[in-house]
Amino acid sequence: MRNFSSYGPIDRELHYYVPRQQLIDDAFQQLLGKNPEKGGHYITVWAPRQTGKTWIMQEVLSTIEQGIQFDVVFLSLQFLYEENDVDIVAQLFARELIKKLNLENLSIDSSKDFHRLFERETLMKPLILILDEFDALEPKVIARLVAVFRLR
């Protein structure tokens, strides 16, 4: 029997929900762009807490994972929200990403090495990286990470 859930991403089998297929399709299209071969797109999903942002992006991720063209990683950064040392954040972020992408031969020891994660020589396929709670990071940490993303 289904029930109502008011916290966290919903489970379609356990919870009542309103289908949001058009919103999922729109987010998918914005993320990939009109011509995915020409490079990535940055999108920001912003809304008040508990309005379904994480669920929508998990649904988009699920749609993308059905293909083989991209590596897709969903990473929650909530565990880093109190950390203000850029090098520590870069190391922990990198460790999680390395684990999810099975890149055992790569080591990131500082924020100066962080860019190596996103080099063509490192990645086997284009990467779609979905970062949950990114805006909870310290502003100087966000600035350093975004600078790396913009280079790619």
mmCIF file of C-alpha atoms in Angstrom, residues 33-84:
data_model
loop_
_atom_site.group_PDB
_atom_site.id
_atom_site.type_symbol
_atom_site.label_atom_id
_atom_site.label_comp_id
_atom_site.label_asym_id
_atom_site.label_seq_id
_atom_site.Cartn_x
_atom_site.Cartn_y
_atom_site.Cartn_z
ATOM 1 C CA GLY A 33 21.748 20.250 -25.381
ATOM 2 C CA LYS A 34 20.845 20.147 -29.042
ATOM 3 C CA ASN A 35 24.151 18.578 -30.031
ATOM 4 C CA PRO A 36 25.748 16.542 -27.201
ATOM 5 C CA GLU A 37 28.881 15.885 -29.279
ATOM 6 C CA LYS A 38 29.810 19.580 -29.070
ATOM 7 C CA GLY A 39 30.352 19.535 -25.315
ATOM 8 C CA GLY A 40 28.590 19.889 -22.044
ATOM 9 C CA HIS A 41 26.077 22.223 -20.588
ATOM 10 C CA TYR A 42 25.755 23.553 -17.099
ATOM 11 C CA ILE A 43 22.308 23.759 -15.642
ATOM 12 C CA THR A 44 21.200 24.813 -12.195
ATOM 13 C CA VAL A 45 18.122 23.414 -10.567
ATOM 14 C CA TRP A 46 16.988 25.730 -7.815
ATOM 15 C CA ALA A 47 13.842 25.578 -5.732
ATOM 16 C CA PRO A 48 12.942 25.638 -2.045
ATOM 17 C CA ARG A 49 13.781 22.606 0.077
ATOM 18 C CA GLN A 50 11.627 19.506 -0.268
ATOM 19 C CA THR A 51 10.171 20.377 -3.678
ATOM 20 C CA GLY A 52 11.584 17.445 -5.658
ATOM 21 C CA LYS A 53 14.872 18.720 -7.106
ATOM 22 C CA THR A 54 16.849 15.625 -6.162
ATOM 23 C CA TRP A 55 14.113 13.298 -7.376
ATOM 24 C CA ILE A 56 13.889 15.075 -10.753
ATOM 25 C CA MET A 57 17.649 14.843 -11.257
ATOM 26 C CA GLN A 58 17.665 11.172 -10.233
ATOM 27 C CA GLU A 59 15.001 10.543 -12.871
ATOM 28 C CA VAL A 60 17.092 12.405 -15.482
ATOM 29 C CA LEU A 61 20.134 10.398 -14.442
ATOM 30 C CA SER A 62 18.168 7.172 -14.814
ATOM 31 C CA THR A 63 17.142 8.179 -18.348
ATOM 32 C CA ILE A 64 20.727 9.030 -19.331
ATOM 33 C CA GLU A 65 22.122 5.809 -17.830
ATOM 34 C CA GLN A 66 19.962 3.773 -20.202
ATOM 35 C CA GLY A 67 22.353 4.786 -22.980
ATOM 36 C CA ILE A 68 26.068 4.019 -23.204
ATOM 37 C CA GLN A 69 27.267 7.356 -24.525
ATOM 38 C CA PHE A 70 28.033 8.979 -21.146
ATOM 39 C CA ASP A 71 29.358 8.198 -17.711
ATOM 40 C CA VAL A 72 26.878 9.601 -15.215
ATOM 41 C CA VAL A 73 27.615 10.321 -11.566
ATOM 42 C CA PHE A 74 25.226 11.637 -8.940
ATOM 43 C CA LEU A 75 27.167 12.979 -5.984
ATOM 44 C CA SER A 76 25.740 14.557 -2.849
ATOM 45 C CA LEU A 77 28.127 17.100 -1.357
ATOM 46 C CA GLN A 78 26.153 17.586 1.828
ATOM 47 C CA PHE A 79 28.890 15.847 3.834
ATOM 48 C CA LEU A 80 31.277 18.694 2.887
ATOM 49 C CA TYR A 81 29.084 21.644 3.800
ATOM 50 C CA GLU A 82 31.052 22.678 6.917
ATOM 51 C CA GLU A 83 34.489 22.215 5.378
ATOM 52 C CA ASN A 84 36.191 25.432 4.277
#
